[in-house]
mmCIF file of C-alpha atoms and ligand atoms in Angstrom:
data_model
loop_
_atom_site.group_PDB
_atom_site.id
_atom_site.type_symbol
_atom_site.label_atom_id
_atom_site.label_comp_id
_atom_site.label_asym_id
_atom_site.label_seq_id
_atom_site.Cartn_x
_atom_site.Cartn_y
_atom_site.Cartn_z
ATOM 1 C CA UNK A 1 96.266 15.497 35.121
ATOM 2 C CA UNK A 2 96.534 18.883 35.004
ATOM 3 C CA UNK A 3 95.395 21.290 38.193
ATOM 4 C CA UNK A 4 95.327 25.216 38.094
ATOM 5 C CA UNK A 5 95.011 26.700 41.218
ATOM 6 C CA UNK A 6 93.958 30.536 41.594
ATOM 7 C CA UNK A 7 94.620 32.685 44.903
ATOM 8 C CA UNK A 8 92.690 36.326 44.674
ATOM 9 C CA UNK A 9 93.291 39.449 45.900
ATOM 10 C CA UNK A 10 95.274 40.384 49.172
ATOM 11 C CA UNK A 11 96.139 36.758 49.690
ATOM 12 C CA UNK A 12 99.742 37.423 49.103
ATOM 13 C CA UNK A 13 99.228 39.083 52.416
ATOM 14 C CA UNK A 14 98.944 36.047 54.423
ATOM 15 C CA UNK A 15 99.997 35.598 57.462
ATOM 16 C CA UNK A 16 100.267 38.956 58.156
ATOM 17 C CA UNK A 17 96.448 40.033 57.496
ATOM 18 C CA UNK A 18 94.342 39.500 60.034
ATOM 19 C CA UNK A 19 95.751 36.420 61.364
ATOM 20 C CA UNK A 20 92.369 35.921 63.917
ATOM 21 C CA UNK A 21 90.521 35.009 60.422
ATOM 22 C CA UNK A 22 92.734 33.447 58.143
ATOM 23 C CA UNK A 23 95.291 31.853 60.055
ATOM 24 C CA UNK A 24 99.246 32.555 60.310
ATOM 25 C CA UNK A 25 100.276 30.219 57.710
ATOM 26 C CA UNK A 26 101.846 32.292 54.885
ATOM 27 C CA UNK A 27 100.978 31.900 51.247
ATOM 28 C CA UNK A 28 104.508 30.595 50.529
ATOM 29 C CA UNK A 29 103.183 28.016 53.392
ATOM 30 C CA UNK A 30 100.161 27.023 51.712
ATOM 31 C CA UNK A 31 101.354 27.028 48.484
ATOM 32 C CA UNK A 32 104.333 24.191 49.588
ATOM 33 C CA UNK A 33 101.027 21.998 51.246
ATOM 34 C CA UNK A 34 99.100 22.362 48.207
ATOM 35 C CA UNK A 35 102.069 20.964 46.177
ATOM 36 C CA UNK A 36 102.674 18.071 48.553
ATOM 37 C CA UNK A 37 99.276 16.900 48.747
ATOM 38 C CA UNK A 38 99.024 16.896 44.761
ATOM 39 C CA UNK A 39 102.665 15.011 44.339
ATOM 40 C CA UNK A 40 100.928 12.199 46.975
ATOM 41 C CA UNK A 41 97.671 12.469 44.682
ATOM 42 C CA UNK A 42 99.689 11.910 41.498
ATOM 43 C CA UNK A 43 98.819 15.366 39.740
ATOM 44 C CA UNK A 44 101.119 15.696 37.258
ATOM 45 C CA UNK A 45 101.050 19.314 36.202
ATOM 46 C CA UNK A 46 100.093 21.569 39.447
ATOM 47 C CA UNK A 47 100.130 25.192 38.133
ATOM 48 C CA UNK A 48 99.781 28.163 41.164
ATOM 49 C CA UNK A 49 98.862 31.501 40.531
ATOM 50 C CA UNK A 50 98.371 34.564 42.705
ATOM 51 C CA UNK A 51 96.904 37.983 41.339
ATOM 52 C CA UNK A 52 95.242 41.324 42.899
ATOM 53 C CA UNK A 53 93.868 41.915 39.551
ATOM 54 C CA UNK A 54 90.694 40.587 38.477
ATOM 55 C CA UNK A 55 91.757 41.185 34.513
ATOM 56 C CA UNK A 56 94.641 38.880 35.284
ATOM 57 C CA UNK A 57 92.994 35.921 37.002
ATOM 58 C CA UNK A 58 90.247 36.152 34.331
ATOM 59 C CA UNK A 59 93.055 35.763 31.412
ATOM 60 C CA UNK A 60 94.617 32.568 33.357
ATOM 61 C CA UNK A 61 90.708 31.211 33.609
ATOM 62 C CA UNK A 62 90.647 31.475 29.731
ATOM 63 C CA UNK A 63 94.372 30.230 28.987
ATOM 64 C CA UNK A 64 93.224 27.146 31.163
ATOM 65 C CA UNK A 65 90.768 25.511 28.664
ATOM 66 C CA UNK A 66 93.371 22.193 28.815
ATOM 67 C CA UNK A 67 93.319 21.919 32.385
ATOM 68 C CA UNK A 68 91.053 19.222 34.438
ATOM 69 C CA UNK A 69 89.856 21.598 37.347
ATOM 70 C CA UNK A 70 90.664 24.717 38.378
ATOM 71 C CA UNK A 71 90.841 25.581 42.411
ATOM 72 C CA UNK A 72 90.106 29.042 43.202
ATOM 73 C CA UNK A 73 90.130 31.601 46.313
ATOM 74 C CA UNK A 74 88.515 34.566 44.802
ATOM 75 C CA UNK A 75 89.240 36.505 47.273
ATOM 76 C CA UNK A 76 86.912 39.690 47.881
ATOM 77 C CA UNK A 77 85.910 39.062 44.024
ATOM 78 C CA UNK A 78 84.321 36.513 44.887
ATOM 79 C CA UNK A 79 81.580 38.541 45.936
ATOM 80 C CA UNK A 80 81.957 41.321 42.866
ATOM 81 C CA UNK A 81 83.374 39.567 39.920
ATOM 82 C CA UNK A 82 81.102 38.497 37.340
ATOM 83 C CA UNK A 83 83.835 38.682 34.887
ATOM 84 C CA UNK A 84 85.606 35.787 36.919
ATOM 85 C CA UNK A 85 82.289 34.301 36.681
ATOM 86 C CA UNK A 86 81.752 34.304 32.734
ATOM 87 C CA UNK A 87 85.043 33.300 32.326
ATOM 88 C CA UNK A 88 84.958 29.983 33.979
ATOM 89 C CA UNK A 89 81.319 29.970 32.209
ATOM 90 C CA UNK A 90 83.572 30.527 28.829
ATOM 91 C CA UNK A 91 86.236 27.469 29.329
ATOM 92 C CA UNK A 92 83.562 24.977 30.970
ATOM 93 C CA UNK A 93 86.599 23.734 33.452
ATOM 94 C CA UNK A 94 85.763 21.990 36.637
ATOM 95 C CA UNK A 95 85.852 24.248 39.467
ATOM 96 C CA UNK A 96 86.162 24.459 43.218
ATOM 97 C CA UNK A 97 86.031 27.332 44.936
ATOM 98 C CA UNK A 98 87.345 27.678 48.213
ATOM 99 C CA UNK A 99 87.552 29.840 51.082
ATOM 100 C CA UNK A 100 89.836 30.128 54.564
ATOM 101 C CA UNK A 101 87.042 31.618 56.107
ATOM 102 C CA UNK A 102 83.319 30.621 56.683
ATOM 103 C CA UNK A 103 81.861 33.478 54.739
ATOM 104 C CA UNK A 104 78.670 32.573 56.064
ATOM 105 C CA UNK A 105 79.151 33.472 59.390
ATOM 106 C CA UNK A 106 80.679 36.600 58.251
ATOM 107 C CA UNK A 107 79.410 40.280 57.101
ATOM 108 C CA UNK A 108 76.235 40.125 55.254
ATOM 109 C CA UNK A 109 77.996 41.068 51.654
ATOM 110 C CA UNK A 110 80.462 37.719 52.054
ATOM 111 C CA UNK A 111 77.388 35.348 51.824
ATOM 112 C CA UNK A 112 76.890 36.157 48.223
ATOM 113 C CA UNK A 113 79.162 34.446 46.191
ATOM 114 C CA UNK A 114 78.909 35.700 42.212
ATOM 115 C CA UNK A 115 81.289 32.099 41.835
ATOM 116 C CA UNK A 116 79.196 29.294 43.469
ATOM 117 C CA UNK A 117 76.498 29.156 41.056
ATOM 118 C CA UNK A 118 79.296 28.147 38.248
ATOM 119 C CA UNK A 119 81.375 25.758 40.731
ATOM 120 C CA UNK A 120 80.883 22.482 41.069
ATOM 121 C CA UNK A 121 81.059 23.048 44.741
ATOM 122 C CA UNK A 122 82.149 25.492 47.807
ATOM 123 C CA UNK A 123 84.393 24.647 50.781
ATOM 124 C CA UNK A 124 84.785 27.615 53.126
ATOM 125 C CA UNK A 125 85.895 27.590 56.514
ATOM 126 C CA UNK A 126 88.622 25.162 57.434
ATOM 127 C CA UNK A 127 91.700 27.400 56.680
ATOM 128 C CA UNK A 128 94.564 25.548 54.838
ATOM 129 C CA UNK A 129 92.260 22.487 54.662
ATOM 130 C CA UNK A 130 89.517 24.245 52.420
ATOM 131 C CA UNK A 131 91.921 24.477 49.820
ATOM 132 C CA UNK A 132 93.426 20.365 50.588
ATOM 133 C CA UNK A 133 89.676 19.455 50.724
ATOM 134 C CA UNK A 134 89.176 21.580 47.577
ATOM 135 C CA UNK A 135 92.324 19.788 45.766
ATOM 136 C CA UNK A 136 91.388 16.625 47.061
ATOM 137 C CA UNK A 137 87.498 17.536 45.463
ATOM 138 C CA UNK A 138 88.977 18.731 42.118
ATOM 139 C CA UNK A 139 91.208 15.167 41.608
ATOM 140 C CA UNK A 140 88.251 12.991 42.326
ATOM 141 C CA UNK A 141 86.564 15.225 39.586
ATOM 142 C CA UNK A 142 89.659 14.990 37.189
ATOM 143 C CA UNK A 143 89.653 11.086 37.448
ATOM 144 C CA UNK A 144 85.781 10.255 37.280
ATOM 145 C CA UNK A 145 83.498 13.266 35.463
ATOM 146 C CA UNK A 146 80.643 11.501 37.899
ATOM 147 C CA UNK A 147 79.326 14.159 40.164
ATOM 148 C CA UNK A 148 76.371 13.905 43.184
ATOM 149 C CA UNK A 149 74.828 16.864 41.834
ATOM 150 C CA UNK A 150 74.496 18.643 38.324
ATOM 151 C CA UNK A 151 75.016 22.738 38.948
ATOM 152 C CA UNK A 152 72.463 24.655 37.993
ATOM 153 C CA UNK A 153 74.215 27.904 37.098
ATOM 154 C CA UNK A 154 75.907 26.331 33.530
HETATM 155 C C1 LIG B 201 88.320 34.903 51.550
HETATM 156 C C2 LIG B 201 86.984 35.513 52.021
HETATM 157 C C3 LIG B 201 86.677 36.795 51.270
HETATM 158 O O1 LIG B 201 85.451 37.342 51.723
HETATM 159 C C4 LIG B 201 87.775 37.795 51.494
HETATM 160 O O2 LIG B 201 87.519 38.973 50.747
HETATM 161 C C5 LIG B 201 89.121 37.248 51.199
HETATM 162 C C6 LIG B 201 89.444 35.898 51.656
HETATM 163 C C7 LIG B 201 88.706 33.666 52.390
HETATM 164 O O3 LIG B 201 89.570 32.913 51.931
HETATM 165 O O4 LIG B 201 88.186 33.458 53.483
HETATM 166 O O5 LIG B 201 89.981 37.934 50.664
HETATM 167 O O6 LIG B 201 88.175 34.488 50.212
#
């Protein structure tokens, strides 16, 4: 089983950016929890990316056609990007988005999420556990294509 996982924009930062929202775990951090979890999960292949640039996270999106589900924190493009958007759209891979923070309790432009609609589902708001949750979300996928609810947005 193959698992891509996508961190956006400023999220190299972490740690250091405003630690009263996302936490003081560094990316380095989260990265080495993400790993563990998927060695105890049995993922074989766990590929981690992190990119400020929205051209570069859409050409990982479309080199990941063989993967079984990708896990991604868009970042601030999560609530711009419609190329992000097309280019999941374009591979048809499994996806998760996640987010540190509860965007919904946030500034009125973080509710929208230009992602969502093409996800399979969106976990916001438990810090490094939106992304475990996420993994955890995107293995059950990989193993068993069943899912509660059909999207709407594909
Ligand atoms: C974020 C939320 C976004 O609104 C913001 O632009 C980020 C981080 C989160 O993980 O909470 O960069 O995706």
């Amino acid at each position: 089983m193959k698992i891509l996982v996508i961190h956006g924009p400023n999220l190299n930062l972490l740690g250091r950016r405003q630690p009263e929202i996302y936490g003081r775990l560094t990316l380095k951090a989260v990265d080495a929890a993400i790993k563990s979890l998927a060695r105890e999960l049995g993922v074989n292949v766990i590929k981690i990316i992190q990119s400020n640039h929205e051209g570069d996270i859409v050409e990982a999106i479309q080199e990941a056609s063989d993967f079984d589900a990708l896990l991604i924190n868009p970042g601030a493009y999560t609530h711009t990007s419609i190329a992000i958007r097309d280019a999941i759209l374009s591979v048809h891979i499994p996806t998760i988005e996640v987010h540190l923070s509860n965007i919904h309790a946030r500034e009125e432009f973080r509710k929208n999420s230009y992602i969502a609609g093409v996800a399979i589902g969106q976990i916001s708001g438990f810090g490094l556990n939106s992304y475990l949750l996420g993994l955890r979300a995107a293995v059950g996928i990989a193993r068993d294509e069943k899912r509660p609810y059909k999207t709407t947005g594909r």
